[in-house]
PDB file of C-alpha atoms and ligand atoms in Angstrom:
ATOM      1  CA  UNK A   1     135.054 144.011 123.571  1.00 90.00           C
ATOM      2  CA  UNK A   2     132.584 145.325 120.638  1.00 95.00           C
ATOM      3  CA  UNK A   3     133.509 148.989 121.341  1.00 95.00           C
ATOM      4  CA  UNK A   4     137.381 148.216 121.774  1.00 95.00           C
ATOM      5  CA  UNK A   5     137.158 146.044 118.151  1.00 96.00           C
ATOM      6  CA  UNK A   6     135.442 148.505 116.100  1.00 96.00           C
ATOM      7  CA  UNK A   7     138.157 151.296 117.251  1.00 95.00           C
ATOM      8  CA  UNK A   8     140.353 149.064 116.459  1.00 93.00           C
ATOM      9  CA  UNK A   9     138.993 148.937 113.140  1.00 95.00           C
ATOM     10  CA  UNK A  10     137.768 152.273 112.429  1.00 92.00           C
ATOM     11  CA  UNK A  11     141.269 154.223 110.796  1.00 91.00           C
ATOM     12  CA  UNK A  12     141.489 151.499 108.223  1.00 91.00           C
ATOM     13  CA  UNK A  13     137.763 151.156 107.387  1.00 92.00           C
ATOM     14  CA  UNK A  14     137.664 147.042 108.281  1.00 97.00           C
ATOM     15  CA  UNK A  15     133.923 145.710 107.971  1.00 98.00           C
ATOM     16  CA  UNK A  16     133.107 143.611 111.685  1.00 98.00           C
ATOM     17  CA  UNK A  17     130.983 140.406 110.824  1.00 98.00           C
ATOM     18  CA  UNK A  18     129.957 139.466 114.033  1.00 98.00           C
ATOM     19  CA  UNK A  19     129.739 135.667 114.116  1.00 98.00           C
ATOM     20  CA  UNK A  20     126.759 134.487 115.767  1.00 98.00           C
ATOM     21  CA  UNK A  21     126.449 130.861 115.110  1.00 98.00           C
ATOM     22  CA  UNK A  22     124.795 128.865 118.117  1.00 97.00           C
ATOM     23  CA  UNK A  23     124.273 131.876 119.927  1.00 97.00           C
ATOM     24  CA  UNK A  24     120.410 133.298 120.486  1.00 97.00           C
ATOM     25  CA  UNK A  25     119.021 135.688 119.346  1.00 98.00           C
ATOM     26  CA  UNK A  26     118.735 137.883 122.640  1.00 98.00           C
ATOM     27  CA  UNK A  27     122.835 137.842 121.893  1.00 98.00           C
ATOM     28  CA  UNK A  28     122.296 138.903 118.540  1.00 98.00           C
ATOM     29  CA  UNK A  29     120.060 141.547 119.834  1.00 98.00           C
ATOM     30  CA  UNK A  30     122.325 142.998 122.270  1.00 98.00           C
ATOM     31  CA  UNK A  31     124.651 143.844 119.404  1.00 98.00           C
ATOM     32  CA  UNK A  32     122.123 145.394 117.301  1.00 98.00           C
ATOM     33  CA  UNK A  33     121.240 147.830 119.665  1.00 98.00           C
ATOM     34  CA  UNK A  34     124.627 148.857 119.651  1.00 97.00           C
ATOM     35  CA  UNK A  35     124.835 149.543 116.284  1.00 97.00           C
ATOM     36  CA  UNK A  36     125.686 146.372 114.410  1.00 98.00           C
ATOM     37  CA  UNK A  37     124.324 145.237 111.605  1.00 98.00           C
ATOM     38  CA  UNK A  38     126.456 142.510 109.589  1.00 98.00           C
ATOM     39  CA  UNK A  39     126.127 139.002 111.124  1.00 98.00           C
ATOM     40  CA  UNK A  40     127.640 135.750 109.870  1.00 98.00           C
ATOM     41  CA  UNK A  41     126.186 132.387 110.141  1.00 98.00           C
ATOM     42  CA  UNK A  42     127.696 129.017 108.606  1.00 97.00           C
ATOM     43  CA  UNK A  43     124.060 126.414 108.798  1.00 98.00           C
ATOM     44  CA  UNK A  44     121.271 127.195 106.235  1.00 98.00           C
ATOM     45  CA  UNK A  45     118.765 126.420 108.623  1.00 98.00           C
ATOM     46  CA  UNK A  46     119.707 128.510 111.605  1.00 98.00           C
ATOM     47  CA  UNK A  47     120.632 131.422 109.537  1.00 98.00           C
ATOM     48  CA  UNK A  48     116.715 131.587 107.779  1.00 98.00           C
ATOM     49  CA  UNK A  49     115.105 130.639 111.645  1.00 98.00           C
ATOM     50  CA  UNK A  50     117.478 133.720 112.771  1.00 98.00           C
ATOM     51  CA  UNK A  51     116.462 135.977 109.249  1.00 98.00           C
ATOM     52  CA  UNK A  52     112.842 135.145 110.000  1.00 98.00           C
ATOM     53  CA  UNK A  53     112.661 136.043 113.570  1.00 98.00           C
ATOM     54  CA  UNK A  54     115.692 139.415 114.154  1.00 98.00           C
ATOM     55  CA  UNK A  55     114.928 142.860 112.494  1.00 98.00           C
ATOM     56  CA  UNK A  56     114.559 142.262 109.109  1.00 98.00           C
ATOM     57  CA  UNK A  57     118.034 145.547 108.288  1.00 98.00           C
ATOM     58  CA  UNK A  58     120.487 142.859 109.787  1.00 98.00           C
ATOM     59  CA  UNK A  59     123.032 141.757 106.886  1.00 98.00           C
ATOM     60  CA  UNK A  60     123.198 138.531 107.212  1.00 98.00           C
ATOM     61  CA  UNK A  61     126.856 137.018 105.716  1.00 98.00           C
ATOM     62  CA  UNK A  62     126.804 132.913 104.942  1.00 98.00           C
ATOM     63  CA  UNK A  63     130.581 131.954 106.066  1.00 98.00           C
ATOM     64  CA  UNK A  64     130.271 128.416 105.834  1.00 97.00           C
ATOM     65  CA  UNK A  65     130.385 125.617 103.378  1.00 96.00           C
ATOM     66  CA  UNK A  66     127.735 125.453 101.067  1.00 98.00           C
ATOM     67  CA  UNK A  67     125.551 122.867  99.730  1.00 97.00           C
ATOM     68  CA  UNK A  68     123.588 123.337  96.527  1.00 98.00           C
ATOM     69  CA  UNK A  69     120.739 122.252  97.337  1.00 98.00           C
ATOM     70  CA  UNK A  70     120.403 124.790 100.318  1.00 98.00           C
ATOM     71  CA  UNK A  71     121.140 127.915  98.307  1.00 98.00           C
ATOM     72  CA  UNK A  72     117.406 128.331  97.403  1.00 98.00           C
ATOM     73  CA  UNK A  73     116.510 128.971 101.247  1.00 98.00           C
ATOM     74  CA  UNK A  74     118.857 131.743 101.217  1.00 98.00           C
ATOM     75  CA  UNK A  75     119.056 133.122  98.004  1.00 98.00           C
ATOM     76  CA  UNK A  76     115.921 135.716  99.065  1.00 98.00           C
ATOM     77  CA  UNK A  77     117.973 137.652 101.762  1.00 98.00           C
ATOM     78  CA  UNK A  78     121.647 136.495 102.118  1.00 98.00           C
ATOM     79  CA  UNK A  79     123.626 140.084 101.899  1.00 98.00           C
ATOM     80  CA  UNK A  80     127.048 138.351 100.982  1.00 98.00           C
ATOM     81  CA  UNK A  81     128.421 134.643 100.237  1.00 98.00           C
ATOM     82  CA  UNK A  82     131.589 134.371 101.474  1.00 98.00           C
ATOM     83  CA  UNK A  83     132.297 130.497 101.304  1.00 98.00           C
ATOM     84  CA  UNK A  84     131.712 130.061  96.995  1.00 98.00           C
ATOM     85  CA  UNK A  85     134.202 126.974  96.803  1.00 97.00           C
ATOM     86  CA  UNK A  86     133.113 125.709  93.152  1.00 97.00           C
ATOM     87  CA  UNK A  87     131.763 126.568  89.723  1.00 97.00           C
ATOM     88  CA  UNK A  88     128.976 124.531  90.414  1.00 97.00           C
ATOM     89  CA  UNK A  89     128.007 126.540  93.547  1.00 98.00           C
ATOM     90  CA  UNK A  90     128.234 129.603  92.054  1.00 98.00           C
ATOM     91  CA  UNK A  91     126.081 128.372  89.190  1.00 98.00           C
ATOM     92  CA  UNK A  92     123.447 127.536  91.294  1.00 98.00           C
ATOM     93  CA  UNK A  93     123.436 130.573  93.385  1.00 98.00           C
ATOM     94  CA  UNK A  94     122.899 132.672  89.820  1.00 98.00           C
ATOM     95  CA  UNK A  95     120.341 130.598  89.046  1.00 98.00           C
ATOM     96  CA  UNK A  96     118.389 130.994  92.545  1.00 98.00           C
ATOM     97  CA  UNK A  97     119.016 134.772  92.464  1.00 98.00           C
ATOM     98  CA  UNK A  98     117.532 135.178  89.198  1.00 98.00           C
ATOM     99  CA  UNK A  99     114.425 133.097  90.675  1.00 98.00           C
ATOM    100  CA  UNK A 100     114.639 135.737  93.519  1.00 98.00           C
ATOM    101  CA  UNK A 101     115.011 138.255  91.617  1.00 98.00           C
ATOM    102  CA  UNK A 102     117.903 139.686  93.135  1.00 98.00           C
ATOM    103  CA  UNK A 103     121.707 139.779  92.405  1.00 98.00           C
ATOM    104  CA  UNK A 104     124.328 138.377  94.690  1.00 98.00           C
ATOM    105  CA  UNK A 105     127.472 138.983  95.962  1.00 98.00           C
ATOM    106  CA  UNK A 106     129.743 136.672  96.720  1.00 98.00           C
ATOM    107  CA  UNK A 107     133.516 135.745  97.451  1.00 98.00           C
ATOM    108  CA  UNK A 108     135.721 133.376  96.096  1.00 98.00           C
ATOM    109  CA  UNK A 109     136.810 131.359  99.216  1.00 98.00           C
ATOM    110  CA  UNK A 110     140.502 130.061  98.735  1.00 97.00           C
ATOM    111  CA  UNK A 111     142.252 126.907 100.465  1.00 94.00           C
ATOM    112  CA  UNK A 112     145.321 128.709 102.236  1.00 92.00           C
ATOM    113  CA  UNK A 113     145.933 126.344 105.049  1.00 89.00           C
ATOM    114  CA  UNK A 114     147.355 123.165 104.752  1.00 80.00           C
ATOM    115  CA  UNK A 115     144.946 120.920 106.453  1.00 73.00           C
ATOM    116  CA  UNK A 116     142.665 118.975 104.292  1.00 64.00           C
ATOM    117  CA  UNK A 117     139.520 119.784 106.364  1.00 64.00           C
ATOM    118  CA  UNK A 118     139.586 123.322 104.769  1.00 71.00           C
ATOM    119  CA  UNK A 119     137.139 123.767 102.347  1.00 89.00           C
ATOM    120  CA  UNK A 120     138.092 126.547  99.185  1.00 95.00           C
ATOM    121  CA  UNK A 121     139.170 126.337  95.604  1.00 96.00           C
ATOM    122  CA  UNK A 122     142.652 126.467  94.135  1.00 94.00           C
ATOM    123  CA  UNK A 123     143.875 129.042  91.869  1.00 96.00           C
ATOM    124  CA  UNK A 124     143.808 127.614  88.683  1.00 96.00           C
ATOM    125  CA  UNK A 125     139.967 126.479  89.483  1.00 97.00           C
ATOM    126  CA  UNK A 126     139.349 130.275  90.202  1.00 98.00           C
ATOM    127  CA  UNK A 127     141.165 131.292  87.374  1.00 98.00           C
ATOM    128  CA  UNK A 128     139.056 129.143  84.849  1.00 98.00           C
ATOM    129  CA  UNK A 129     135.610 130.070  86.957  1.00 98.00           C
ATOM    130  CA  UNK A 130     136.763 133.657  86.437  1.00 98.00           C
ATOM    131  CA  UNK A 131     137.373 133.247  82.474  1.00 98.00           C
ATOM    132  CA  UNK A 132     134.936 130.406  81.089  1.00 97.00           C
ATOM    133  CA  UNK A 133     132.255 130.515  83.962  1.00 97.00           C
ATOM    134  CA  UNK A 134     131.774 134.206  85.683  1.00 98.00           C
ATOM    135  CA  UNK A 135     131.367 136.285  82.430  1.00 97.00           C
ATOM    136  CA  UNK A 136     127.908 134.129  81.682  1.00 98.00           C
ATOM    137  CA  UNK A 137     126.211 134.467  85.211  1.00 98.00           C
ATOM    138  CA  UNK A 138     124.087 137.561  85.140  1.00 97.00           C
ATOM    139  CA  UNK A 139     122.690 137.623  88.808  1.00 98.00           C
ATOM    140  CA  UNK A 140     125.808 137.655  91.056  1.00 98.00           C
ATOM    141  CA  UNK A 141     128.301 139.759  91.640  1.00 98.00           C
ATOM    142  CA  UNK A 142     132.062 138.510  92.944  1.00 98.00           C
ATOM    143  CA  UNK A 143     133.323 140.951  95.149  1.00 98.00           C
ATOM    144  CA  UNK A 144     136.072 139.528  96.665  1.00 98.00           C
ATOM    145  CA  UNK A 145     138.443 136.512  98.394  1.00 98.00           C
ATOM    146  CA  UNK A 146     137.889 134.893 101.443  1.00 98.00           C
ATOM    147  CA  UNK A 147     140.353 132.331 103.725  1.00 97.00           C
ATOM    148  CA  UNK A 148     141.101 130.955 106.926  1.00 96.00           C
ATOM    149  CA  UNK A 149     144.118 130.425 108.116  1.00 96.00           C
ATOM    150  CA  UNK A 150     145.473 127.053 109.938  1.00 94.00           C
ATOM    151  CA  UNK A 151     144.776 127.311 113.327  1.00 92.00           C
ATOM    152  CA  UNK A 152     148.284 127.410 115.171  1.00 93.00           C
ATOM    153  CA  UNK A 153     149.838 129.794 118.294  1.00 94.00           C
ATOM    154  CA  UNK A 154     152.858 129.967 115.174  1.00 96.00           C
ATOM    155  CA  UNK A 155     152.251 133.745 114.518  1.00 97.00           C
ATOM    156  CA  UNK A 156     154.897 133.454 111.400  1.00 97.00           C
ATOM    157  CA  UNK A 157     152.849 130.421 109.967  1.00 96.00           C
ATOM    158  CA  UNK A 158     149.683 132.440 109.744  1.00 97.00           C
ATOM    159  CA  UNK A 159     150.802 135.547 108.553  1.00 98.00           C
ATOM    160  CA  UNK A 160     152.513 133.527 105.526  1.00 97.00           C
ATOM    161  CA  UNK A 161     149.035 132.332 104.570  1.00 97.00           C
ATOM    162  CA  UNK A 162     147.297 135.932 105.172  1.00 98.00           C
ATOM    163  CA  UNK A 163     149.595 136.921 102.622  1.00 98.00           C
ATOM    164  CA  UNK A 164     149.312 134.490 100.054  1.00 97.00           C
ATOM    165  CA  UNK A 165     145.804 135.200 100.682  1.00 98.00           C
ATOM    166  CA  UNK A 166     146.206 138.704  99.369  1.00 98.00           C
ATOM    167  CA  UNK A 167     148.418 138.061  96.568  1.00 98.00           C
ATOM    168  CA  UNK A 168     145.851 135.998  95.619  1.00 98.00           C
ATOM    169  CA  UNK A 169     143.475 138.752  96.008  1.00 98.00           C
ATOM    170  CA  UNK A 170     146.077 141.225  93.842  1.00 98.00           C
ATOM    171  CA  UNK A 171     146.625 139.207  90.687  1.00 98.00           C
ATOM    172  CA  UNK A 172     143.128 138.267  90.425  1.00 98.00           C
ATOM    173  CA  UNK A 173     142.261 142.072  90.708  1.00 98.00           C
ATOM    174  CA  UNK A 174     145.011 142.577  88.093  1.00 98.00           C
ATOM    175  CA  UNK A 175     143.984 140.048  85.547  1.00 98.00           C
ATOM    176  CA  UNK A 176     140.097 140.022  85.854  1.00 98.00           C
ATOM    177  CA  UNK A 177     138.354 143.211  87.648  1.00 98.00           C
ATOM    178  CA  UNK A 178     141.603 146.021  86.922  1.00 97.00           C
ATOM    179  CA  UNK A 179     138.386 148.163  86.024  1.00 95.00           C
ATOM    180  CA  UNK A 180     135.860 146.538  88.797  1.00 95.00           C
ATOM    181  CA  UNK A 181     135.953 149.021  91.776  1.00 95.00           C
ATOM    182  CA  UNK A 182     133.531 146.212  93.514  1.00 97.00           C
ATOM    183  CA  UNK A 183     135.899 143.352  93.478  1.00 98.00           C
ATOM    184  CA  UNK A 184     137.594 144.735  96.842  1.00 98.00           C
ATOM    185  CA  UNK A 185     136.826 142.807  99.412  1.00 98.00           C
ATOM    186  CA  UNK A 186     139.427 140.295 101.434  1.00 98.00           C
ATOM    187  CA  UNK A 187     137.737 138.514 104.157  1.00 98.00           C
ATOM    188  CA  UNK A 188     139.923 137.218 106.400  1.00 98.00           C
ATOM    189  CA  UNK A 189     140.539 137.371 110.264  1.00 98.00           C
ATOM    190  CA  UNK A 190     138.936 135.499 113.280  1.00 98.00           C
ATOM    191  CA  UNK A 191     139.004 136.104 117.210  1.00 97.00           C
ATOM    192  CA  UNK A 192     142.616 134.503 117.284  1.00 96.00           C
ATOM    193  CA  UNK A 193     144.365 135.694 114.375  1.00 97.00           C
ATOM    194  CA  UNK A 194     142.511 139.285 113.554  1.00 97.00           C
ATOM    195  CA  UNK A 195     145.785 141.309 114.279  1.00 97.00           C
ATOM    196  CA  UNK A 196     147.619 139.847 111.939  1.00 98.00           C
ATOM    197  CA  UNK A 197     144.704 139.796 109.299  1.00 98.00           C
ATOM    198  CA  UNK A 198     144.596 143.518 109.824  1.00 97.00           C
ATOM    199  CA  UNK A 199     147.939 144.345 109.225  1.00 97.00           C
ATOM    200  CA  UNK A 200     148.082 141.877 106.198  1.00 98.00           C
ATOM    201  CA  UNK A 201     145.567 143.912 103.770  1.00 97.00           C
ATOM    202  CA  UNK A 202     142.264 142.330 105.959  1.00 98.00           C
ATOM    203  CA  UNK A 203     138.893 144.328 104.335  1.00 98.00           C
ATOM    204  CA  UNK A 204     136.567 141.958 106.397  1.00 98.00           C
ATOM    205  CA  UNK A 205     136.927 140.663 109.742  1.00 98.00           C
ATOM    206  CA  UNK A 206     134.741 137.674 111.032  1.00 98.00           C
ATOM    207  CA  UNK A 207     134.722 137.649 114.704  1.00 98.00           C
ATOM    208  CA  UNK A 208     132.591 134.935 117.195  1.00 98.00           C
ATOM    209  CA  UNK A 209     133.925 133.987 120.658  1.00 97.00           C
ATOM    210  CA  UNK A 210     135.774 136.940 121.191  1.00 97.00           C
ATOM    211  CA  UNK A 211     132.228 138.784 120.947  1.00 97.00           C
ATOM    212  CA  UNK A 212     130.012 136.191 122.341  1.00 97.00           C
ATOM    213  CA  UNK A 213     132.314 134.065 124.355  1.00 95.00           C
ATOM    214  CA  UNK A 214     133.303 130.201 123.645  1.00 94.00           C
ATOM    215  CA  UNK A 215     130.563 128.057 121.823  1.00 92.00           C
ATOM    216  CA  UNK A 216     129.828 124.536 123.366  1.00 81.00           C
TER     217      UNK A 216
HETATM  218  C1  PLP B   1     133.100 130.168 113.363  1.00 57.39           C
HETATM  219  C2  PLP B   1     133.751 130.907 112.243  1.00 57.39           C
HETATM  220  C3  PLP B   1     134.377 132.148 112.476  1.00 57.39           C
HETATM  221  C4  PLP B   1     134.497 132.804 113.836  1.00 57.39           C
HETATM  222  O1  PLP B   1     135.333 132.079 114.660  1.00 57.39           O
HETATM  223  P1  PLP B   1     135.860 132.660 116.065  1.00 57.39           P
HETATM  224  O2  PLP B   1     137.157 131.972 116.264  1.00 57.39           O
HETATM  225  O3  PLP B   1     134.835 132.296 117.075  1.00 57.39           O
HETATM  226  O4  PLP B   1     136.006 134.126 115.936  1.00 57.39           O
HETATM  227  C5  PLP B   1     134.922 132.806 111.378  1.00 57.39           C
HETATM  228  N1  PLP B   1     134.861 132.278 110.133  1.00 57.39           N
HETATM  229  C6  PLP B   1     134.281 131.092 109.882  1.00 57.39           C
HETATM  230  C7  PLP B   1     134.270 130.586 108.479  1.00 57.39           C
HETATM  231  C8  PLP B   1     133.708 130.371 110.927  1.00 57.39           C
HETATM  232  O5  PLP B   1     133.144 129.190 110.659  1.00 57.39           O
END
């Protein structure tokens, strides 16, 4: 499946973040030796067991909610944030990069599904964090959107929210990064619903069972 997915991907460019949460490391491994190097994890404290003990040129991609208080124990090696859901978060992830020494990158991570479980801000929020909050935080850099889609077999239902994810993702571009050639990134895509996340603008696709089989 790893060889078939990144042909798949190659002609538009699409970055694979394999996602390797509960899986061990001799899974992780596997991939790695065939070539891959971005990894996602959504739990702080697997993700720095996993940082500490795999070859230290993995990228290692935080998809998951947040907390605040565990940004500190990733702030020395996470390679991208996708999951920054508040102003608050994103404050305190400047604040631990600057302690780090190190700058950033992150992605706004947008509610485009209707159920409530969904974590991600709203547009307005992003719009103010973009205007009043962003300009001030010296140690991170926003690259992008991020969004998951509800998870339904109705093909029509997810595509809709894939492409309000982008239109998102094109009037933010517009009205805060027209000159910003690193705001470019629009994570979206899992093992069930990648096609369509392709074909609806997808830069970043973050795929788990369909590499590593079902998790318990
Ligand atoms: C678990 C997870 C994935 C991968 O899910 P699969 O359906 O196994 O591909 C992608 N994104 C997020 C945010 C996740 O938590």
């Amino acid at each position: 499946m790893f060889q078939q997915l990144l042909e798949q991907l190659y002609p538009t460019q699409t970055t694979l973040v394999a996602v390797s949460k509960t899986k061990p490391n001799s899974d992780i491994l596997d991939l790695y030796e065939q070539g891959q190097r971005d990894f996602g994890e959504n739990r702080v404290q697997e993700l720095c067991q996993k940082y500490e003990t795999l070859p230290k040129d993995i990228r290692w991609h935080e998809i998951g909610h947040l907390q605040t208080n565990k940004v500190k124990y990733i702030a020395p090696f996470v390679h991208l944030i996708h999951s920054v859901d508040s102003p608050r978060l994103l404050k305190e992830i400047n604040k631990q990069a600057l302690r780090s020494e190190r700058k950033i990158a992150c992605l706004l991570q947008f509610k485009i599904a209707k159920e409530d479980s969904k974590y991600g801000l709203d547009i307005e929020t992003a719009r103010q964090l973009l205007r009043d909050v962003y300009p001030s935080l010296e140690a991170v850099s926003i690259r992008g959107i991020m969004g998951m889609a509800t998870f339904t077999d109705d093909e029509q239902k997810v595509r809709r929210e894939f492409r309000k994810l982008k239109t998102i993702f094109d009037q933010l571009k517009r009205d805060f990064f027209a000159d910003d050639d690193v705001f470019k990134e629009i994570s979206m895509g899992m093992s069930g619903d990648y096609p369509i996340a392709l074909e609806e603008g997808s830069t970043m696709i973050r795929i788990g069972s369909l590499l590593f089989g079902p998790r318990d």
